[in-house]
Short mmCIF file of C-alpha atoms and ligand atoms in Angstrom, two decimals:
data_model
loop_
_atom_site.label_atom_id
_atom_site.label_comp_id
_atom_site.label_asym_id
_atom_site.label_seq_id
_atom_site.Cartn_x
_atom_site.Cartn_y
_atom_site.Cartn_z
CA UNK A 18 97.66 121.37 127.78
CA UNK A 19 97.00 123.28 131.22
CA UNK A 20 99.01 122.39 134.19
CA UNK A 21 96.16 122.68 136.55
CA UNK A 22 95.10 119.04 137.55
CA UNK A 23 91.37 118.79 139.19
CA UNK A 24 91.14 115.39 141.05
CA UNK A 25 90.18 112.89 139.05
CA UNK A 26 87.79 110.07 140.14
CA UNK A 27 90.11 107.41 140.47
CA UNK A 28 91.95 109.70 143.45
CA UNK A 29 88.33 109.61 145.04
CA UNK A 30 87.21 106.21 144.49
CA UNK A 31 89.87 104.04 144.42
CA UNK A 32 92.80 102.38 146.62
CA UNK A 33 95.92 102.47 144.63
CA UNK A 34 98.35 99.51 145.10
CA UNK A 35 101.15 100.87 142.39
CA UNK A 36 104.12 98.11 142.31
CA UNK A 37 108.10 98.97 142.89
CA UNK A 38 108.88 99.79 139.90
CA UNK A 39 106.12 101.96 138.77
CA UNK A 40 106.69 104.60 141.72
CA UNK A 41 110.64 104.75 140.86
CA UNK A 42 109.63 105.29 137.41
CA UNK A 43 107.39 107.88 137.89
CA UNK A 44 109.93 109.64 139.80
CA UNK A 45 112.14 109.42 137.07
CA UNK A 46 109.94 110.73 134.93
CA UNK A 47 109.12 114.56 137.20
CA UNK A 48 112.95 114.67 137.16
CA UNK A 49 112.80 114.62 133.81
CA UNK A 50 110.27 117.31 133.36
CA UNK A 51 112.47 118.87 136.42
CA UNK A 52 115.24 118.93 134.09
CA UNK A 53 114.58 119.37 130.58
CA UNK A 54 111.08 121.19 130.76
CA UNK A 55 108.19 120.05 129.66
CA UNK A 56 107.77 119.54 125.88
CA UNK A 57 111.53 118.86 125.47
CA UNK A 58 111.59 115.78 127.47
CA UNK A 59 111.52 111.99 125.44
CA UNK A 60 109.13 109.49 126.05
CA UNK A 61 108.33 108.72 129.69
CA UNK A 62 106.71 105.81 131.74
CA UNK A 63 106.83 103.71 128.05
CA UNK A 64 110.67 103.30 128.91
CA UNK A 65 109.94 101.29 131.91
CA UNK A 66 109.25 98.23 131.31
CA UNK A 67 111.09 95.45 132.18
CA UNK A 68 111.84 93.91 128.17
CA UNK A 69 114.33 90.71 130.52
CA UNK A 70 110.67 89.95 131.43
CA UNK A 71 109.46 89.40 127.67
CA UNK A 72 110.06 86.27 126.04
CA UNK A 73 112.07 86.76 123.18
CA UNK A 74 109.37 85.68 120.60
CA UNK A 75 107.61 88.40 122.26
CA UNK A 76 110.37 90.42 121.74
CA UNK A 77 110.43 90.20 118.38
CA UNK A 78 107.12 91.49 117.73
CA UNK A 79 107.37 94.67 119.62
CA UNK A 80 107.72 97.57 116.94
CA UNK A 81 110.51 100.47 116.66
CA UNK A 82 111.58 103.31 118.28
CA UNK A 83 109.34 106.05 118.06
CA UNK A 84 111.30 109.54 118.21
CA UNK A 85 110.03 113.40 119.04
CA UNK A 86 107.11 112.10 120.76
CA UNK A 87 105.91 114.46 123.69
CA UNK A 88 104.43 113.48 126.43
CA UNK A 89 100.64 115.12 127.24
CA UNK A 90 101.22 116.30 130.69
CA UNK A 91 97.28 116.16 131.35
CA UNK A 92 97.57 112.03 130.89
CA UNK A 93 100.54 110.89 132.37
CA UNK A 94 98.41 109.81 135.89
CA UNK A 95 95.60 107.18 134.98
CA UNK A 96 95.40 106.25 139.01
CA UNK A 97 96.48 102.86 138.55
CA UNK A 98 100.01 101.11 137.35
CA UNK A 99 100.62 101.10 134.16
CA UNK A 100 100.30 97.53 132.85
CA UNK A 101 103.68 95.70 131.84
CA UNK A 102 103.76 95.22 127.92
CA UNK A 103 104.54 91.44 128.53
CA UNK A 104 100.70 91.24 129.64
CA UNK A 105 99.20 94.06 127.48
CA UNK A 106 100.72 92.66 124.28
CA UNK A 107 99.99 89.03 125.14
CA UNK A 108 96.35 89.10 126.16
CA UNK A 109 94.70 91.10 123.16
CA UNK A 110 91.39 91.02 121.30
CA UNK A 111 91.77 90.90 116.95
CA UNK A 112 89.34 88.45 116.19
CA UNK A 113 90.69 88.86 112.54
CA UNK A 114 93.44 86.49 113.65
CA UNK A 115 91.43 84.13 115.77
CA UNK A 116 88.75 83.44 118.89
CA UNK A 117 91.28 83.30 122.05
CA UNK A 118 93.18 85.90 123.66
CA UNK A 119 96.55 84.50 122.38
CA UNK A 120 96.54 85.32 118.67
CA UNK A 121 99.85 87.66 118.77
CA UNK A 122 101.92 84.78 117.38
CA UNK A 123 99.40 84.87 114.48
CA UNK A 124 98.46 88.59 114.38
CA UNK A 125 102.38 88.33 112.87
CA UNK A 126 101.24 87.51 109.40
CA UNK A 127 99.55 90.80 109.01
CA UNK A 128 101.44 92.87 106.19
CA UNK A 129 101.50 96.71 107.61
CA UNK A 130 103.81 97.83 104.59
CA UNK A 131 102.88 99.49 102.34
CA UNK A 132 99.98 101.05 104.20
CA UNK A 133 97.36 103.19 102.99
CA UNK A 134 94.12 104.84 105.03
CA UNK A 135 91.92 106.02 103.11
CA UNK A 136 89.86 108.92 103.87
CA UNK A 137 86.70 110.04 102.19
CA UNK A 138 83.16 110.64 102.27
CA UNK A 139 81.60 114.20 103.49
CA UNK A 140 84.69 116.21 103.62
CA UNK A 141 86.71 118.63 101.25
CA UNK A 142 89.77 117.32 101.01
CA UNK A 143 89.56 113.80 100.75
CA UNK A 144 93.09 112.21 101.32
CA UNK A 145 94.94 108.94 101.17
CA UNK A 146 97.64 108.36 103.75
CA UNK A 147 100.89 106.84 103.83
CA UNK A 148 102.97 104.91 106.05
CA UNK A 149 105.06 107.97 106.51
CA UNK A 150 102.65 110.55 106.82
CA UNK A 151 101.08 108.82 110.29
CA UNK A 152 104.14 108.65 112.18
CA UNK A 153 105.32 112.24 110.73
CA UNK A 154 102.51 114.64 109.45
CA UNK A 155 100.86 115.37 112.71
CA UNK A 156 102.73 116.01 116.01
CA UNK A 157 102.98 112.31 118.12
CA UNK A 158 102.09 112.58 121.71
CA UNK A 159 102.51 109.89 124.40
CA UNK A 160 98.94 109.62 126.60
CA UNK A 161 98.28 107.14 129.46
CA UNK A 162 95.09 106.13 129.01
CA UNK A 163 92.61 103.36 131.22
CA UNK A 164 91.38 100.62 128.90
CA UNK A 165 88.75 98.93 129.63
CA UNK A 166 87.17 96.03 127.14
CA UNK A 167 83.44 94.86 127.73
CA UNK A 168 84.40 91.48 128.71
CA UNK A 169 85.53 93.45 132.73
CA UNK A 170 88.79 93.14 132.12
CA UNK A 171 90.86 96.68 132.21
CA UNK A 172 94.41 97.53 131.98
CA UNK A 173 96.58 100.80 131.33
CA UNK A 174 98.41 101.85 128.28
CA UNK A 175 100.90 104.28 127.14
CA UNK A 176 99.95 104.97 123.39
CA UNK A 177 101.74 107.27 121.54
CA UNK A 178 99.60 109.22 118.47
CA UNK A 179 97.46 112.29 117.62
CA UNK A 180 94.12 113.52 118.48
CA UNK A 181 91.61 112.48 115.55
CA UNK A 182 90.67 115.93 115.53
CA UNK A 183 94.23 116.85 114.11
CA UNK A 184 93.16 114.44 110.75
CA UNK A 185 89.47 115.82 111.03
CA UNK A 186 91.30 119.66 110.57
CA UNK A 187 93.10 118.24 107.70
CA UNK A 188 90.09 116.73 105.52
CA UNK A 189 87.42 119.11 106.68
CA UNK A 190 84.25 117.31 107.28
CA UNK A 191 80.90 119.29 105.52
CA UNK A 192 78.54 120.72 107.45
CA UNK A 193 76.33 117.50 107.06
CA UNK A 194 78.81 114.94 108.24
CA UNK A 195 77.26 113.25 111.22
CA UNK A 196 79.02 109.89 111.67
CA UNK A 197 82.50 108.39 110.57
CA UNK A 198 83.25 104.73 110.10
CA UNK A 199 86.63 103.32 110.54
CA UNK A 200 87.43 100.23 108.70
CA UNK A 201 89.93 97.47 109.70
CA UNK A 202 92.03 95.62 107.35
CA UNK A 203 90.60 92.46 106.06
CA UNK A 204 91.77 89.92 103.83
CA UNK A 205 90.09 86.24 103.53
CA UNK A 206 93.49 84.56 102.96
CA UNK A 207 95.21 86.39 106.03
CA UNK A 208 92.70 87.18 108.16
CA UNK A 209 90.08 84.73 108.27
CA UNK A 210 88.94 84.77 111.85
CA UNK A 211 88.22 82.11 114.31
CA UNK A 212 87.18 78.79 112.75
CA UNK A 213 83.82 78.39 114.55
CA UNK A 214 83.09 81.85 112.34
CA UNK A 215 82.73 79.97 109.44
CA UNK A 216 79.25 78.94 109.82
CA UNK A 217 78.34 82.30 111.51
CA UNK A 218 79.07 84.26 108.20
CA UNK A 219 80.31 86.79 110.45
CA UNK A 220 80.30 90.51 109.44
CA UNK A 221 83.63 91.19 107.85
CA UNK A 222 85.52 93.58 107.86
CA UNK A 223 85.74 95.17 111.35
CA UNK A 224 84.29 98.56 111.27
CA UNK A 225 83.24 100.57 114.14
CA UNK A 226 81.91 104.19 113.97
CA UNK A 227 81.82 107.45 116.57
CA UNK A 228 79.38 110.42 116.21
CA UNK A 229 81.21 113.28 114.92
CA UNK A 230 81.52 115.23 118.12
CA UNK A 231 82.67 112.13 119.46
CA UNK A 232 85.44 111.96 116.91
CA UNK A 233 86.23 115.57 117.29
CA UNK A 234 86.60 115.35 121.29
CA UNK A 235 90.06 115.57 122.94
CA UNK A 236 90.22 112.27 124.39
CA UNK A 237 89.66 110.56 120.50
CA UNK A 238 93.17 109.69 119.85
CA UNK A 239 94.37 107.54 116.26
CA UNK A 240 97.51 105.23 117.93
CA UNK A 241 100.37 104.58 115.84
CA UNK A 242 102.90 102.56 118.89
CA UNK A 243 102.58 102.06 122.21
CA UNK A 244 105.78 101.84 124.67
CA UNK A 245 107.86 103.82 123.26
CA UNK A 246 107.25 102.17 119.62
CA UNK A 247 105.45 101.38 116.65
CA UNK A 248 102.66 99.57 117.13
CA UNK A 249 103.11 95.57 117.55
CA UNK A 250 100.99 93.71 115.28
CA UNK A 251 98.69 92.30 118.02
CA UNK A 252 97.35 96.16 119.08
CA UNK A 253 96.26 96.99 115.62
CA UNK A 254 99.68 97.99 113.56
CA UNK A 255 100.22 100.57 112.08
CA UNK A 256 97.35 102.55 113.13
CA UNK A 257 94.48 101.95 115.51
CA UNK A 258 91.55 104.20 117.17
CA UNK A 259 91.37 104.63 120.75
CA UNK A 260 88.34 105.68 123.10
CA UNK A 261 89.07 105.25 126.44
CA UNK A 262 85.32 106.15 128.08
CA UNK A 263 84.24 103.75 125.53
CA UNK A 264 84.35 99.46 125.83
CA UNK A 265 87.42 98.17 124.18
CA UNK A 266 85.66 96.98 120.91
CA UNK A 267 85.12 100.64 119.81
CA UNK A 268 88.74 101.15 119.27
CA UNK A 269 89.40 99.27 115.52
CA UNK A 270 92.34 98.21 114.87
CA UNK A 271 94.81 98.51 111.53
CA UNK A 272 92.14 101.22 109.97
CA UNK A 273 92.21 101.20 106.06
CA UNK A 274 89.69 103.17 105.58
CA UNK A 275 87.81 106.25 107.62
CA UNK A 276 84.70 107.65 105.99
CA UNK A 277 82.40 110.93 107.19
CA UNK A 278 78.95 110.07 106.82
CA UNK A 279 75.32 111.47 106.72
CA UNK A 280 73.73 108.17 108.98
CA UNK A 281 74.92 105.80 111.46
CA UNK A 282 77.28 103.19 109.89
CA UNK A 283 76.85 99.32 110.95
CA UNK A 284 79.26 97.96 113.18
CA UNK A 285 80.91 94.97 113.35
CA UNK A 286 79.51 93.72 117.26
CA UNK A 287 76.43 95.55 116.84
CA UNK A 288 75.17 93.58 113.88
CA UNK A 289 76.42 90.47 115.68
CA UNK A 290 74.74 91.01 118.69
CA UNK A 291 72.71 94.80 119.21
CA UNK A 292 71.36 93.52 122.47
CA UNK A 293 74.86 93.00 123.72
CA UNK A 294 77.14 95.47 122.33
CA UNK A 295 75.80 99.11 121.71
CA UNK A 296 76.63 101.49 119.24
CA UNK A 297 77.38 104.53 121.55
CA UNK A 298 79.15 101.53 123.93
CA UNK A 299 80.19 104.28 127.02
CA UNK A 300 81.84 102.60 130.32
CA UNK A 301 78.82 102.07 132.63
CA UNK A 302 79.16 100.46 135.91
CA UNK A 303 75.30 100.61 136.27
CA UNK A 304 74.46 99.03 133.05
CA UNK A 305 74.97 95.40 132.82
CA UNK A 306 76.16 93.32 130.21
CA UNK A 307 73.07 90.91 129.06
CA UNK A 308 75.30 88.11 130.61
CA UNK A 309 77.66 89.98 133.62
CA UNK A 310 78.13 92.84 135.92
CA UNK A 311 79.91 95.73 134.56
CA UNK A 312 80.38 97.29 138.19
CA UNK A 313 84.09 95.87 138.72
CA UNK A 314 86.86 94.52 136.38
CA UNK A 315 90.00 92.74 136.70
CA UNK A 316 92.95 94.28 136.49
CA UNK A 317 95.68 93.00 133.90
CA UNK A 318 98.29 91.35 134.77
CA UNK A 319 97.86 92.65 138.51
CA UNK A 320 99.36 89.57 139.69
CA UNK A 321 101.24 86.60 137.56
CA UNK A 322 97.98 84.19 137.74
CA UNK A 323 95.44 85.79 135.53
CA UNK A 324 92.94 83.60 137.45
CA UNK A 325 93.49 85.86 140.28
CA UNK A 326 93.48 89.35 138.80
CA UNK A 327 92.36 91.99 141.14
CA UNK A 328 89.14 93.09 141.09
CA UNK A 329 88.77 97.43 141.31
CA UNK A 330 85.45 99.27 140.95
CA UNK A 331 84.20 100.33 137.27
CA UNK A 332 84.20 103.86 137.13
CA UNK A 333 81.54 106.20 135.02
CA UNK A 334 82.98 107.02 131.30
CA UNK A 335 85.95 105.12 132.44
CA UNK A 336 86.79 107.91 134.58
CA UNK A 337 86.99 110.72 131.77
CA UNK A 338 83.38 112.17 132.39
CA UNK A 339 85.47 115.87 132.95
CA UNK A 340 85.72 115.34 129.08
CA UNK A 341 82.87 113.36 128.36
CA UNK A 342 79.83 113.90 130.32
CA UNK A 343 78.92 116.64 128.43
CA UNK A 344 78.29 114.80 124.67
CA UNK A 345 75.60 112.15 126.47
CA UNK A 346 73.72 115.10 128.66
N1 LIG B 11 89.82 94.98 113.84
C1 LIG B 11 89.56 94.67 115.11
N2 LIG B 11 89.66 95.63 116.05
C2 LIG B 11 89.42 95.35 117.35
C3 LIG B 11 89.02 94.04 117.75
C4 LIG B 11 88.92 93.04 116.74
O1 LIG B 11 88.60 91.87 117.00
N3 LIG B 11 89.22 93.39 115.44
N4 LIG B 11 88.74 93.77 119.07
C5 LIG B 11 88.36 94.93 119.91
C6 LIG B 11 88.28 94.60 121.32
S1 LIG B 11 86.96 93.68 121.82
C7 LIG B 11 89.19 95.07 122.23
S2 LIG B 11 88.98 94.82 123.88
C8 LIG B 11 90.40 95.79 121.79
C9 LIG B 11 91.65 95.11 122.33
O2 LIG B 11 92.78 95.89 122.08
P1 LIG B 11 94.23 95.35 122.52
O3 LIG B 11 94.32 93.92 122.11
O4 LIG B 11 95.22 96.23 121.83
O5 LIG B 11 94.28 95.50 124.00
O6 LIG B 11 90.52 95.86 120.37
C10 LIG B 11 89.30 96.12 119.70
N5 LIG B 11 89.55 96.32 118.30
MO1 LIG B 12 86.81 94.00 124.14
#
């Protein structure tokens, strides 16, 4: 983690309107570097938001108190506000649980414990891990990432995880690993999808899949909460993937299952639809959608009537092409 900061493109591209309470947290947050130095210091901008805000069935689904998380000096400024939870974990994709953007009521019936992820394939060690051993075998950082889903709609999160390079170390991928897939829980009873999937026969379960240097790159982080805590059901509990230079379907959500691989696995979009939804999937504001633009997106919860979101430019690789650009050269 270096403490030299190069601009970043948001700085150059972008005019920032941050609300109130964003600013006084932030300030709160330098003090607390200021004052306890940094790697000592508790979770930061996660502990603002405004939970009189939340309904209480809302509330009730957030998850619990993460402890000894640090947070990664090098993303703690994503350029923009960071969204309040009471839109982020409202308006979710987990088509598992149904077709709209409101499926966190339902996203409640999914049973995170016990938990088990699975990991196998081309590697030496194949493991199996436990509930436990995500929130307490590898270090848990707190990174404010951009998020930005293919449908031009973006917001900004504060997960809290580990790099997927910190598992990769830990199972040892052979020399002729080339791909991983990352499975998502699925059940027919619990998870059934929308109804109009019925006829579709659509490809369950979720799985998406990264190149390996993908995977291995510092900005591939596994999420276990967000906020300050676990993961809520509706954001993938207990563990989700998250590529921020990459559309918001790449991430998978609950993974079961995470396998190193010798060819390209399917994925769950890109069997749907490969003329829509790519397998390498980067943020492009040049490349249209088949169907939209992808050279703005709304901004989340940027105002109380989602029919008037802001609009903001879409930025290259999401804005992460310092860490990026080079993989796709
Ligand atoms: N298993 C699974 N993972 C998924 C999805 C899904 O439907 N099922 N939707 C994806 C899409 S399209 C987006 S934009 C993000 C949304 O993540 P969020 O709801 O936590 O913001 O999850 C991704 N991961
Ligand atoms: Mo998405």
């Amino acid at each position: 983690m270096s403490f030299i900061r190069t601009p970043k493109p948001w700085h150059l591209s972008e005019n920032i309107i941050t609300p109130e309470w964003a600013y006084w947290n932030r300030r709160k947050f330098i003090k607390t570097l200021v004052g306890a130095g940094i790697g000592a210091s508790a979770v930061s901008l996660s502990a603002c938001q405004r939970p009189n805000a939340m309904a209480p069935e809302l509330r009730q689904t957030l998850g619990n108190p993460l402890d000894n998380v640090i947070p990664n000096p090098d993303f703690q400024d994503a350029g923009r506000a960071v969204t309040e939870q009471q839109y982020a974990s409202t308006y979710n994709n987990f088509y598992e649980f149904g077709g709209t953007k409101n499926i966190w009521p339902n996203a409640q019936k999914l049973p995170t414990d016990p938990w088990t992820v699975e990991v196998g394939g081309r590697v030496k060690n194949p493991k199996k891990y436990d509930l436990d051993d995500l929130t307490q075998r590898f270090p848990l950082e707190e990174r404010i990432y951009r998020f930005r889903c293919v449908e031009a709609w973006a917001m900004v999160v504060p997960w809290i995880g580990f790099p997927m390079k910190a598992l990769m170390d830990d199972v040892e991928p052979t020399s002729d690993a080339k791909f991983v897939s990352f499975t998502s829980f699925y059940d027919s009873e619990i998870t059934p999808g929308p109804a109009w999937g019925f006829a579709m026969n659509l490809p369950w379960p979720y799985v998406e899949g990264l190149r390996i240097e993908e995977m291995a790159n510092e900005l591939a982080f596994f999420a276990v909460g967000i906020y300050g805590r676990t993961l809520p059901k509706q954001h993938g509990a207990p563990i989700r993937m998250v590529v921020p230079w990459k559309y918001g379907f790449k991430g998978g959500k609950s993974i079961v299952k995470i396998d190193f691989l010798t060819e390209q696995p399917a994925t769950y979009w890109n069997t749907l639809a490969p003329s829509e939804y790519k397998f390498e999937a980067n943020v492009e504001p040049e490349v249209p959608h088949p169907r939209w633009s992808q050279a703005t997106e709304k901004i989340v919860g940027s105002n109380s009537n989602p029919f008037d979101w802001e609009r903001q430019p879409t930025i290259i690789y999401n804005g992460y092409g310092e860490y990026v650009a080079d993989l796709y050269a």
